[in-house]
């Protein structure tokens, strides 16, 4: 009753003061002189002082505000002393209930008083703070500061009675006992409210909450769970321990959600991170076991837990990277080694599809782990990329060669884009090409892939065996998106040549139909005129003798083209040409699809049935090595018979299940020559690419030191291939000799660009 009486008496005094404030607000323009001091604006503070009989000193408005502010402090302190005395004999929950009950009454009253003194807050308090005075607050904040000084700290200083009681209740709940959560929340909320920032009172401050509640809480939680952890690890595995830690963490986060401030969540995570860090070696080992056993679900929850409470996941990423790399190397090793019962191919005979499928299987499985178990986290995705880049470029199939993987990938792509591919519909083909691009991004020597792909594309276009123009265009678009326009401009020009050649053939046929009889045009003829700079084709080195059957057509087209395009020279690539012959010596009329060399051999048998190797060499002009391989294909196809050495007879009893027979198969010499020519071409191209890049860098930078130049050139070229430092130095020497760059006199490692 004493406290209530004081509140009532205090309110009577402040109601009188409120009337004074009203008077000041209604008559803001009142002017009066006090002892010779004349003012245009009479502040409420001045009126309060005047009513109290103050003098006419100009500092009186400020003094009256200070006087009122001090009276409020005295009033709050007197009120809180009564609360303090009443709390001395209270303990445990009784103390908390008394504390929260009085806190609710006090803060409610403080809100009313704060509104009553709004003018004081807006003017005197604000002016004092603007002038840099500390320790001046709005009335409501002042009430909280007084509560903290005269009541809260008084209770806390006695063995932290308030916080310890709250912590005991929380521990009781942790032991599955029932507690009054609302009571705990009210007390904890008061800790937050009592935080005041002296520099900015409007800014939230958690100093009281952290000092008097959060730090003791974390210490208590850590002590509790450390004891529980030791008991659990003595009986359970590390995996079961982690699952229990996750369960504990969820329980503590639920307590934070129910009656603590959210900032405690971070501190709890840090505390649990300590429990994890103490057993990190066992955890990393268990992580490896989960990877080896492909236990994706347990990997998922382990990652989810560690990602929340353990800052450094790099050891996990490195283990995952090493795991993927080993899986990739093992998959390729199984192809090259095989079982003892099977005779698997060596790396030189590796089947492209089997190789690519093995790599894609490892990547797909590892990508699923990243997506499912690691939620697509960027660090694990990067680890996957690094591992794939390692085993795609260096494995038992590639040996020490850096060009084998791009070669096999290009050959696999070629098989997909041919008419006889075993892919279903267009959608399946598009999916297969997307998978090719998945591996393509890991290829280091993309220029090798480009060269092989260009050669294979040229053959598809020349022989007309592309699956579809749409599929070809789709693949080129994917390569262009990955590597830019320069990478695919040659491929696009090849398609342009094919279109122009079709128009040229049609115009030639129309011209011949106008100038020749139909009997003279007994050979169907189509030609492809291809740009030397865009097609990776090599002219034959032998003196091929054109058969008399097609010689007239050859001569007519040569004259036509020379007349239409003066100054251009045609180089006939008979080694790439395709022919169709119809048998007339057999009962069944077969159509043989063959190369020009095969055609030149077979038409010799129009005059006689038996020919020797020397006779064929003289008649065709083909070099001996190539001719022997051509004859070998014809003998294998049973069109010719080789009973005597260097003697080849026409088979009069040839039979085939198919009417149209394709004998135009590449010889071993052609296959070996392709790989050798590609490597030779790549080496030459790289020289010019490195030189051009050096000139481009120097033109932009004007002056660079040797090491900086090497670094910038490497960075720019690495998208296509990884240049060797000796090759870059060699290119620098070449450009010095050619005068594109020069050394700075007296500084041999500094270069200038020569305009």
XYZ file of C-alpha atoms in Angstrom:
755
model
C 0.000 0.000 0.000
C 2.954 2.316 0.684
C 4.179 2.000 -2.881
C 0.717 2.651 -4.270
C 0.300 5.712 -2.039
C 3.587 7.129 -3.316
C 2.544 6.601 -6.904
C -0.769 8.395 -6.297
C 0.971 11.277 -4.517
C 3.502 11.529 -7.323
C 0.807 11.611 -9.964
C -0.922 14.533 -8.184
C 2.308 16.567 -8.340
C 2.856 15.772 -11.990
C -0.747 16.586 -12.900
C -0.077 20.087 -11.581
C 3.022 20.270 -13.723
C 0.992 19.095 -16.706
C -1.297 22.153 -16.338
C 1.786 24.341 -16.606
C 2.767 22.584 -19.863
C -0.738 23.142 -21.220
C -0.483 26.852 -20.506
C 2.793 27.059 -22.433
C 1.357 25.220 -25.428
C -1.806 27.370 -25.625
C 0.056 30.671 -25.387
C 3.283 30.176 -27.308
C 3.555 33.824 -28.314
C 3.281 35.319 -24.863
C 5.916 38.001 -24.291
C 6.861 39.223 -20.862
C 9.723 40.965 -19.147
C 11.303 39.569 -16.012
C 13.648 42.066 -14.450
C 14.539 43.664 -17.799
C 14.798 40.281 -19.755
C 12.302 40.323 -22.679
C 11.505 37.071 -24.628
C 9.439 36.395 -27.748
C 8.892 32.752 -26.850
C 8.215 31.584 -23.324
C 9.141 27.925 -22.916
C 7.250 25.652 -20.534
C 10.441 25.205 -18.561
C 10.666 28.929 -18.011
C 7.052 29.020 -16.892
C 7.722 26.210 -14.443
C 10.623 28.150 -13.023
C 8.538 31.324 -12.893
C 5.767 29.551 -11.020
C 8.404 28.271 -8.643
C 9.553 31.846 -8.092
C 12.820 31.662 -10.074
C 14.898 34.652 -11.128
C 15.157 36.111 -14.592
C 18.510 34.424 -15.475
C 18.642 33.246 -19.126
C 19.843 29.776 -18.069
C 16.638 29.173 -16.139
C 14.833 27.212 -18.951
C 17.580 24.614 -19.001
C 17.754 24.524 -15.220
C 14.007 23.998 -14.937
C 14.202 21.015 -17.362
C 17.072 19.553 -15.385
C 15.174 20.092 -12.134
C 12.152 18.242 -13.495
C 14.375 15.448 -14.853
C 16.083 15.027 -11.471
C 12.737 14.866 -9.677
C 11.772 11.994 -11.977
C 15.002 10.146 -11.129
C 14.367 10.609 -7.417
C 10.816 9.390 -7.789
C 11.838 6.216 -9.707
C 14.609 5.479 -7.217
C 12.263 5.863 -4.238
C 9.678 3.591 -5.849
C 12.240 0.910 -6.704
C 13.677 0.897 -3.193
C 10.352 -0.377 -1.932
C 10.371 -3.161 -4.537
C 13.915 -4.052 -3.617
C 13.109 -4.397 0.068
C 10.114 -6.617 -0.698
C 12.245 -9.000 -2.816
C 14.916 -9.757 -0.217
C 13.230 -12.838 1.213
C 12.055 -14.313 -2.098
C 13.753 -17.269 -3.793
C 13.491 -19.359 -6.981
C 10.167 -19.198 -8.830
C 8.611 -16.953 -6.195
C 11.287 -14.366 -6.960
C 10.684 -14.684 -10.694
C 6.928 -14.287 -10.319
C 7.350 -11.219 -8.135
C 9.914 -9.805 -10.575
C 7.723 -10.268 -13.655
C 4.604 -8.963 -11.902
C 6.355 -5.770 -10.796
C 8.096 -5.471 -14.194
C 4.744 -5.475 -15.987
C 3.292 -2.858 -13.592
C 6.430 -0.723 -13.782
C 6.770 -0.682 -17.576
C 3.046 0.034 -17.971
C 3.292 3.000 -15.591
C 6.500 4.170 -17.286
C 4.695 4.240 -20.628
C 1.969 6.518 -19.220
C 4.490 8.828 -17.597
C 6.511 8.936 -20.826
C 3.448 10.239 -22.667
C 2.788 12.798 -19.932
C 6.292 14.182 -20.358
C 6.379 14.064 -24.164
C 7.196 17.793 -24.309
C 10.173 17.268 -22.026
C 11.336 14.413 -24.293
C 10.965 16.449 -27.483
C 12.661 19.599 -26.293
C 14.829 19.492 -23.226
C 16.010 15.856 -23.541
C 16.574 16.197 -27.271
C 18.475 19.477 -26.852
C 20.695 17.997 -24.164
C 21.552 15.000 -26.356
C 22.204 17.214 -29.380
C 24.704 19.125 -27.280
C 26.534 15.847 -26.570
C 25.494 15.242 -22.991
C 25.488 11.559 -22.041
C 23.268 9.956 -19.447
C 20.151 11.859 -20.567
C 17.297 9.701 -21.850
C 13.645 9.950 -22.713
C 11.425 9.373 -19.709
C 10.608 5.754 -20.607
C 14.262 4.867 -21.188
C 15.134 6.671 -17.963
C 12.657 4.433 -16.142
C 14.393 1.325 -17.575
C 17.820 2.633 -16.571
C 16.590 3.225 -13.038
C 15.077 -0.267 -12.882
C 18.400 -1.739 -13.943
C 20.445 0.270 -11.429
C 18.181 0.120 -8.393
C 16.398 -3.215 -8.731
C 17.804 -5.576 -11.395
C 21.477 -5.284 -10.424
C 20.551 -5.410 -6.753
C 19.019 -8.873 -7.248
C 21.729 -10.073 -9.625
C 24.581 -9.027 -7.357
C 23.324 -11.489 -4.771
C 24.763 -14.644 -6.389
C 23.003 -13.851 -9.661
C 19.738 -14.963 -8.150
C 17.632 -13.929 -11.100
C 19.691 -15.504 -13.916
C 20.560 -18.627 -11.946
C 16.916 -19.290 -11.226
C 16.088 -18.983 -14.930
C 18.965 -21.316 -15.837
C 17.777 -23.898 -13.316
C 14.318 -23.858 -14.834
C 15.804 -24.332 -18.337
C 17.916 -27.226 -17.082
C 14.813 -28.762 -15.513
C 13.099 -28.650 -18.898
C 16.221 -30.182 -20.504
C 15.740 -33.039 -18.050
C 12.153 -33.396 -19.337
C 10.511 -31.675 -16.356
C 7.578 -29.304 -16.778
C 8.273 -25.590 -16.282
C 6.430 -22.324 -16.738
C 7.889 -21.265 -20.120
C 5.907 -18.019 -20.099
C 7.526 -16.998 -16.818
C 11.007 -17.666 -18.221
C 10.209 -15.729 -21.396
C 8.997 -12.664 -19.460
C 12.161 -12.543 -17.367
C 14.452 -13.054 -20.373
C 12.586 -10.393 -22.370
C 13.247 -7.932 -19.565
C 16.983 -8.622 -19.913
C 16.747 -7.539 -23.542
C 14.709 -4.428 -22.731
C 17.216 -3.276 -20.120
C 20.010 -2.962 -22.703
C 20.615 0.735 -23.454
C 23.220 2.166 -25.811
C 24.524 5.448 -24.335
C 25.586 6.753 -27.746
C 22.239 5.958 -29.395
C 19.445 5.135 -26.937
C 17.122 4.303 -29.826
C 19.441 1.520 -30.954
C 18.856 -2.001 -29.639
C 21.517 -3.128 -27.167
C 22.006 -6.648 -25.859
C 24.742 -5.963 -23.325
C 22.569 -6.823 -20.310
C 21.122 -9.897 -22.012
C 24.535 -11.205 -23.034
C 26.344 -10.478 -19.771
C 23.722 -11.656 -17.318
C 21.983 -14.407 -19.274
C 23.555 -15.590 -22.536
C 27.111 -16.138 -21.325
C 26.045 -18.069 -18.186
C 23.568 -20.005 -20.349
C 26.190 -21.061 -22.882
C 28.575 -22.089 -20.100
C 25.858 -24.185 -18.488
C 24.794 -25.752 -21.798
C 28.372 -26.617 -22.729
C 29.019 -28.204 -19.342
C 25.827 -30.250 -19.608
C 26.385 -31.525 -23.142
C 30.068 -32.179 -22.666
C 29.150 -34.569 -19.874
C 26.443 -36.135 -22.050
C 28.861 -36.443 -25.000
C 31.472 -38.326 -22.989
C 28.877 -40.788 -21.765
C 27.427 -41.250 -25.271
C 30.754 -41.753 -27.065
C 31.724 -44.405 -24.535
C 28.862 -46.569 -25.839
C 27.937 -45.361 -29.361
C 29.616 -44.816 -32.723
C 30.577 -41.401 -34.060
C 27.656 -41.520 -36.490
C 25.165 -42.109 -33.685
C 26.888 -39.376 -31.722
C 26.375 -36.892 -34.569
C 22.717 -37.834 -34.837
C 22.333 -37.205 -31.117
C 24.124 -33.843 -31.455
C 21.664 -32.918 -34.174
C 18.802 -33.860 -31.863
C 20.279 -31.788 -29.017
C 20.741 -28.833 -31.336
C 17.115 -28.961 -32.455
C 15.985 -29.014 -28.812
C 18.117 -25.999 -27.934
C 16.957 -24.095 -31.003
C 13.400 -24.813 -29.962
C 14.142 -23.280 -26.560
C 15.605 -20.225 -28.265
C 12.448 -19.930 -30.327
C 10.195 -20.239 -27.280
C 11.750 -17.941 -24.698
C 15.110 -16.506 -25.727
C 16.349 -13.873 -28.117
C 17.369 -15.056 -31.580
C 20.969 -13.827 -31.169
C 21.574 -16.761 -28.819
C 21.177 -19.158 -31.751
C 24.607 -18.219 -33.118
C 26.275 -18.691 -29.730
C 24.667 -22.126 -29.384
C 25.909 -23.139 -32.819
C 29.397 -22.088 -31.805
C 29.178 -24.160 -28.645
C 28.061 -27.265 -30.557
C 30.842 -26.624 -33.095
C 33.299 -27.104 -30.219
C 31.749 -30.504 -29.449
C 32.118 -31.433 -33.121
C 35.677 -30.122 -33.465
C 36.890 -32.282 -30.592
C 36.066 -35.421 -32.607
C 36.857 -34.152 -36.091
C 39.222 -36.992 -37.058
C 36.600 -39.640 -36.373
C 34.012 -37.586 -38.272
C 36.197 -37.268 -41.382
C 36.800 -41.018 -41.350
C 33.096 -41.753 -41.052
C 32.424 -39.313 -43.896
C 34.768 -41.339 -46.098
C 32.992 -44.560 -45.089
C 29.660 -43.052 -46.105
C 31.087 -42.072 -49.491
C 32.511 -45.536 -50.064
C 29.244 -47.228 -49.119
C 27.196 -44.720 -51.166
C 25.021 -43.969 -48.135
C 23.550 -40.769 -49.555
C 20.919 -40.214 -46.858
C 23.411 -40.292 -44.004
C 25.710 -38.053 -46.049
C 22.835 -35.617 -46.391
C 22.132 -35.258 -42.686
C 25.847 -35.243 -41.809
C 26.432 -32.384 -44.237
C 23.305 -30.548 -43.043
C 24.528 -30.736 -39.456
C 28.149 -29.817 -40.139
C 27.217 -26.991 -42.517
C 25.246 -25.345 -39.695
C 27.661 -25.646 -36.816
C 31.105 -26.180 -38.359
C 32.635 -23.285 -40.232
C 35.377 -25.157 -42.127
C 34.035 -27.811 -44.519
C 37.140 -27.811 -46.700
C 38.400 -31.179 -45.358
C 35.090 -32.748 -46.438
C 35.350 -31.148 -49.873
C 38.893 -32.459 -50.328
C 37.843 -35.968 -49.323
C 34.928 -35.809 -51.742
C 37.223 -34.568 -54.518
C 39.673 -37.389 -53.913
C 36.812 -39.905 -53.804
C 35.444 -38.767 -57.170
C 38.909 -38.776 -58.723
C 39.559 -42.340 -57.552
C 36.155 -43.452 -58.837
C 36.868 -41.956 -62.271
C 40.316 -43.515 -62.521
C 38.948 -46.886 -61.400
C 36.150 -46.766 -63.987
C 38.633 -46.223 -66.824
C 41.031 -48.804 -65.376
C 38.275 -51.432 -65.549
C 37.965 -50.742 -69.269
C 41.684 -50.998 -69.967
C 42.410 -53.965 -67.693
C 39.215 -55.991 -67.599
C 38.761 -59.445 -66.162
C 41.164 -62.294 -66.798
C 38.562 -64.068 -68.960
C 38.111 -61.035 -71.214
C 40.686 -59.501 -73.490
C 39.930 -55.807 -73.145
C 41.372 -53.266 -75.586
C 44.474 -51.312 -74.897
C 44.362 -47.558 -74.704
C 45.225 -47.267 -78.408
C 42.128 -49.348 -79.284
C 39.767 -47.890 -76.715
C 36.147 -47.841 -77.796
C 35.066 -44.159 -77.650
C 31.499 -44.886 -76.520
C 32.588 -47.175 -73.672
C 35.159 -44.612 -72.562
C 32.744 -41.685 -72.613
C 29.974 -43.689 -70.922
C 32.354 -44.690 -68.106
C 33.321 -41.064 -67.465
C 29.719 -39.865 -67.631
C 28.569 -42.540 -65.198
C 31.064 -41.377 -62.570
C 30.142 -37.739 -63.148
C 26.404 -38.398 -62.981
C 26.708 -40.372 -59.745
C 28.934 -37.717 -58.180
C 26.650 -34.911 -59.343
C 23.742 -36.684 -57.686
C 25.684 -36.753 -54.415
C 26.344 -33.012 -54.700
C 22.677 -32.279 -55.419
C 21.057 -34.689 -52.976
C 23.493 -34.907 -50.108
C 25.250 -31.535 -50.276
C 22.307 -29.452 -51.561
C 24.298 -28.241 -54.554
C 26.725 -26.317 -52.324
C 29.205 -24.359 -54.451
C 32.287 -25.690 -52.654
C 31.375 -29.332 -53.315
C 30.417 -28.492 -56.911
C 33.884 -26.986 -57.376
C 35.463 -30.111 -55.855
C 33.516 -32.231 -58.347
C 34.755 -30.098 -61.237
C 38.389 -30.340 -60.116
C 38.185 -34.111 -59.693
C 36.525 -34.608 -63.092
C 39.103 -32.412 -64.771
C 41.840 -34.602 -63.300
C 40.542 -38.037 -64.275
C 39.099 -36.962 -67.638
C 42.479 -35.695 -68.862
C 44.806 -38.187 -67.180
C 43.922 -41.840 -66.708
C 45.064 -45.305 -67.762
C 43.434 -44.885 -71.181
C 45.276 -41.659 -71.971
C 48.635 -42.664 -70.532
C 50.971 -39.686 -70.681
C 49.153 -38.176 -73.661
C 47.044 -35.065 -73.107
C 45.325 -35.483 -76.490
C 43.703 -38.911 -76.073
C 40.614 -37.799 -74.155
C 39.652 -35.028 -76.596
C 40.235 -37.464 -79.475
C 37.966 -40.152 -77.985
C 35.304 -37.579 -77.112
C 35.374 -36.190 -80.665
C 35.056 -39.697 -82.120
C 32.118 -40.444 -79.839
C 30.457 -37.194 -80.920
C 31.029 -38.160 -84.534
C 29.282 -41.492 -83.943
C 26.298 -39.705 -82.386
C 25.935 -37.321 -85.333
C 25.990 -40.033 -88.005
C 22.901 -41.496 -89.637
C 23.557 -44.974 -88.326
C 23.717 -43.917 -84.663
C 21.865 -46.061 -82.187
C 20.208 -43.114 -80.457
C 16.410 -43.062 -80.382
C 14.656 -39.860 -81.379
C 15.853 -36.265 -81.697
C 15.300 -35.626 -77.996
C 17.549 -38.551 -77.057
C 20.199 -37.266 -79.461
C 20.002 -33.804 -77.919
C 20.416 -35.309 -74.438
C 23.430 -37.296 -75.648
C 25.020 -34.140 -77.081
C 24.422 -32.327 -73.781
C 26.282 -35.127 -72.019
C 29.163 -34.684 -74.461
C 29.305 -31.023 -73.469
C 29.380 -32.059 -69.814
C 32.710 -33.789 -70.432
C 33.859 -31.176 -72.933
C 34.051 -28.491 -70.239
C 36.625 -30.634 -68.390
C 38.842 -31.157 -71.438
C 42.067 -29.165 -71.090
C 43.185 -29.340 -74.739
C 40.026 -28.096 -76.381
C 41.963 -27.275 -79.536
C 42.664 -31.001 -79.999
C 38.947 -31.746 -79.758
C 38.298 -28.942 -82.231
C 40.725 -30.396 -84.773
C 39.406 -33.956 -84.499
C 35.823 -32.712 -84.571
C 36.501 -30.619 -87.684
C 38.047 -33.604 -89.491
C 35.123 -35.862 -88.569
C 32.591 -33.197 -89.525
C 34.248 -32.782 -92.922
C 33.887 -36.503 -93.576
C 30.245 -36.517 -92.476
C 29.485 -33.654 -94.817
C 31.478 -35.033 -97.753
C 29.921 -38.475 -97.520
C 26.465 -37.181 -96.597
C 26.126 -39.268 -93.442
C 25.054 -36.590 -90.931
C 22.062 -37.549 -88.794
C 20.455 -34.184 -89.506
C 21.370 -30.580 -90.168
C 19.507 -29.638 -86.993
C 21.679 -31.911 -84.859
C 24.849 -30.543 -86.476
C 23.698 -26.960 -85.905
C 22.777 -27.756 -82.298
C 26.245 -29.152 -81.562
C 27.980 -26.175 -83.149
C 25.772 -23.823 -81.103
C 26.797 -25.629 -77.905
C 30.484 -25.348 -78.793
C 30.043 -21.689 -79.661
C 28.368 -20.991 -76.319
C 31.177 -22.774 -74.470
C 34.185 -21.357 -76.358
C 33.046 -18.373 -78.385
C 32.653 -17.505 -82.063
C 36.316 -17.998 -82.989
C 36.121 -21.643 -81.961
C 33.313 -22.472 -84.393
C 33.697 -20.028 -87.277
C 35.495 -22.666 -89.380
C 32.692 -25.166 -88.755
C 30.078 -22.673 -89.856
C 32.052 -21.850 -93.008
C 32.114 -25.547 -93.902
C 28.312 -25.607 -93.977
C 28.340 -22.532 -96.185
C 30.664 -24.298 -98.659
C 28.317 -27.267 -98.767
C 25.402 -25.023 -99.669
C 27.407 -23.234 -102.380
C 28.612 -26.561 -103.790
C 25.039 -27.808 -104.114
C 24.126 -24.718 -106.120
C 27.252 -25.128 -108.267
C 26.446 -28.771 -109.041
C 22.882 -27.890 -110.050
C 24.030 -25.082 -112.347
C 26.642 -27.411 -113.912
C 24.025 -30.054 -114.635
C 21.709 -27.487 -116.183
C 24.542 -26.216 -118.385
C 25.516 -29.716 -119.495
C 21.888 -30.567 -120.277
C 21.779 -27.564 -122.584
C 25.074 -28.247 -124.412
C 25.308 -32.067 -124.532
C 23.190 -34.993 -125.607
C 21.681 -37.189 -122.920
C 23.767 -40.147 -124.158
C 26.950 -38.246 -123.312
C 25.826 -37.674 -119.713
C 25.697 -41.299 -118.647
C 27.615 -40.675 -115.402
C 25.793 -39.013 -112.512
C 28.114 -36.440 -111.039
C 28.060 -34.094 -108.045
C 30.950 -31.990 -106.857
C 31.932 -30.211 -103.657
C 34.182 -27.206 -104.000
C 35.658 -26.602 -100.557
C 37.780 -23.718 -99.283
C 41.389 -24.753 -98.589
C 41.598 -22.596 -95.439
C 38.518 -24.080 -93.798
C 38.607 -27.804 -94.533
C 41.161 -30.086 -92.827
C 41.761 -32.120 -95.992
C 45.089 -33.210 -97.491
C 45.625 -33.846 -101.185
C 46.981 -37.257 -102.248
C 50.698 -37.451 -102.927
C 50.450 -40.115 -105.643
C 49.803 -39.568 -109.351
C 46.311 -40.971 -109.451
C 45.251 -42.083 -112.923
C 41.634 -41.174 -113.501
C 39.618 -44.026 -115.061
C 38.510 -43.374 -118.630
C 34.856 -43.856 -117.638
C 34.692 -40.583 -115.697
C 37.422 -38.662 -117.497
C 35.013 -36.773 -119.823
C 32.895 -35.606 -116.895
C 36.018 -34.483 -115.041
C 37.230 -32.462 -118.023
C 33.814 -30.845 -118.642
C 33.524 -29.658 -115.013
C 37.109 -28.378 -114.963
C 36.431 -26.235 -118.031
C 33.085 -25.042 -116.621
C 34.560 -24.026 -113.257
C 37.557 -22.298 -114.866
C 35.247 -20.271 -117.054
C 32.966 -19.337 -114.142
C 35.712 -18.607 -111.582
C 38.772 -17.321 -113.366
C 41.981 -17.374 -111.363
C 40.908 -20.148 -109.017
C 42.688 -23.472 -108.990
C 41.011 -26.807 -108.310
C 42.922 -29.476 -106.379
C 41.077 -32.778 -106.745
C 40.905 -34.807 -103.560
C 40.329 -38.287 -104.984
C 41.155 -39.852 -101.625
C 37.953 -38.328 -100.173
C 35.638 -39.008 -103.109
C 32.863 -41.602 -103.057
C 31.586 -43.636 -105.996
C 28.829 -46.106 -106.806
C 29.402 -48.992 -109.217
C 26.764 -51.387 -110.585
C 27.858 -54.960 -111.256
C 26.985 -56.361 -114.666
C 28.888 -59.650 -114.643
C 26.741 -61.311 -111.974
C 23.228 -62.657 -112.070
C 22.265 -60.266 -109.243
C 22.871 -56.579 -109.909
C 24.677 -55.224 -106.856
C 25.462 -51.579 -106.186
C 28.911 -51.152 -104.627
C 29.607 -47.972 -102.640
C 33.356 -47.477 -102.778
C 36.181 -44.975 -102.660
C 37.798 -43.554 -105.785
C 40.819 -45.800 -105.290
C 38.578 -48.862 -105.003
C 36.643 -47.712 -108.045
C 39.866 -47.266 -110.032
C 40.892 -50.845 -109.182
C 37.507 -52.430 -109.923
C 36.963 -50.788 -113.322
C 40.230 -52.381 -114.491
C 38.382 -55.704 -114.399
C 36.014 -54.521 -117.122
C 38.674 -55.653 -119.606
C 40.153 -58.735 -117.903
C 39.439 -61.005 -114.928
C 42.977 -61.397 -113.584
C 45.490 -58.642 -112.799
C 48.805 -58.575 -110.985
C 49.847 -56.035 -108.354
C 52.296 -54.416 -110.767
C 49.636 -54.092 -113.442
C 47.263 -52.432 -110.994
C 50.012 -50.078 -109.798
C 50.662 -48.951 -113.349
C 46.979 -48.658 -114.258
C 45.850 -46.675 -111.197
C 48.912 -44.675 -110.176
C 48.206 -45.379 -106.500
C 51.264 -45.793 -104.242
C 52.042 -49.386 -103.357
C 51.314 -49.196 -99.624
C 47.864 -47.681 -100.152
C 47.062 -50.020 -103.059
C 47.887 -53.124 -100.996
C 45.452 -51.977 -98.312
C 42.766 -51.186 -100.905
C 43.150 -54.663 -102.384
C 43.029 -56.157 -98.904
C 39.598 -54.587 -98.318
C 38.315 -55.884 -101.672
C 39.618 -59.379 -100.924
C 38.055 -59.305 -97.462
C 34.754 -58.290 -99.064
C 35.156 -61.338 -101.400
C 34.867 -59.217 -104.526
C 38.438 -60.157 -105.498
C 40.263 -63.449 -104.900
C 43.929 -63.583 -103.905
C 45.026 -67.204 -104.312
C 48.514 -66.451 -105.586
C 50.937 -63.864 -104.281
C 50.459 -60.474 -105.927
C 47.739 -61.955 -108.141
C 44.135 -60.735 -107.850
C 41.192 -62.337 -109.667
C 37.611 -61.134 -109.996
C 35.259 -63.373 -108.025
C 32.649 -64.661 -110.521
C 30.506 -66.187 -107.756
C 30.292 -63.142 -105.486
C 27.139 -63.056 -103.345
C 25.782 -60.693 -100.706
C 22.633 -60.530 -98.627
C 22.367 -56.829 -99.445
C 21.846 -55.327 -102.874
C 23.636 -52.128 -101.840
C 27.029 -53.009 -100.384
C 29.283 -50.445 -98.703
C 32.954 -51.314 -99.027
C 34.199 -47.759 -98.504
C 35.883 -48.464 -95.154
C 38.906 -46.553 -93.829
C 42.224 -48.366 -94.033
C 44.691 -48.645 -91.165
C 46.987 -46.209 -92.923
C 44.223 -43.607 -93.062
C 43.357 -44.064 -89.372
C 46.995 -43.715 -88.273
C 47.523 -40.788 -90.598
C 44.520 -38.992 -89.139
C 45.882 -39.030 -85.575
C 49.390 -38.123 -86.718
C 48.136 -35.273 -88.883
C 45.953 -33.931 -86.070
C 48.836 -33.802 -83.613
C 51.051 -32.159 -86.205
C 48.352 -29.620 -87.015
C 47.724 -28.869 -83.332
C 51.423 -28.261 -82.654
C 51.683 -25.853 -85.590
C 48.462 -24.046 -84.728
C 49.532 -23.577 -81.136
C 52.693 -21.800 -82.222
C 50.670 -19.188 -84.079
C 48.042 -18.904 -81.326
C 50.737 -18.217 -78.721
C 52.451 -15.673 -80.956
C 49.182 -13.887 -81.745
C 48.272 -13.773 -78.048
C 51.660 -12.290 -77.125
C 51.260 -9.571 -79.749
C 47.712 -8.827 -78.571
C 48.805 -8.560 -74.925
C 51.812 -6.381 -75.720
C 49.757 -4.103 -77.950
C 47.368 -3.497 -75.067
C 49.965 -3.180 -72.304
C 52.812 -1.548 -74.340
C 55.435 -2.722 -71.832
C 55.635 -5.862 -69.703
C 58.184 -7.898 -67.832
C 58.864 -11.453 -68.897
C 57.045 -13.156 -65.998
C 53.972 -10.935 -66.294
C 53.803 -11.567 -70.024
C 53.953 -15.330 -69.517
C 51.193 -15.171 -66.886
C 48.857 -13.077 -69.025
C 49.393 -15.230 -72.113
C 48.747 -18.385 -70.092
C 45.552 -16.920 -68.624
C 44.181 -15.964 -72.053
C 45.030 -19.230 -73.811
C 44.061 -21.621 -71.007
C 40.452 -21.675 -72.237
C 41.653 -23.559 -75.343
C 44.718 -25.417 -74.080
C 47.357 -25.208 -71.359
C 50.463 -23.675 -72.935
C 53.908 -24.839 -71.863
C 56.242 -22.125 -70.574
C 59.078 -23.214 -72.924
C 56.688 -22.808 -75.888
C 55.805 -19.273 -74.740
C 59.484 -18.368 -74.371
C 60.159 -19.778 -77.832
C 57.348 -17.648 -79.248
C 58.784 -14.559 -77.523
C 62.161 -15.214 -79.175
C 60.457 -15.612 -82.562
C 58.623 -12.296 -82.163
C 61.844 -10.590 -81.090
C 63.459 -11.786 -84.308
C 60.479 -10.651 -86.377
C 60.531 -7.218 -84.723
C 57.063 -7.256 -83.139
C 58.552 -6.667 -79.674
C 61.936 -5.538 -78.360
C 63.923 -5.739 -75.141
C 64.430 -2.591 -73.106
C 68.106 -1.675 -73.092
C 69.745 -2.599 -69.814
C 66.711 -4.638 -68.680
C 66.692 -7.978 -70.511
C 63.462 -9.179 -68.838
C 61.453 -6.092 -69.899
C 59.769 -5.929 -73.319
C 58.324 -3.054 -75.356
C 55.699 -3.360 -78.047
C 56.918 -2.189 -81.451
C 54.123 -0.396 -83.280
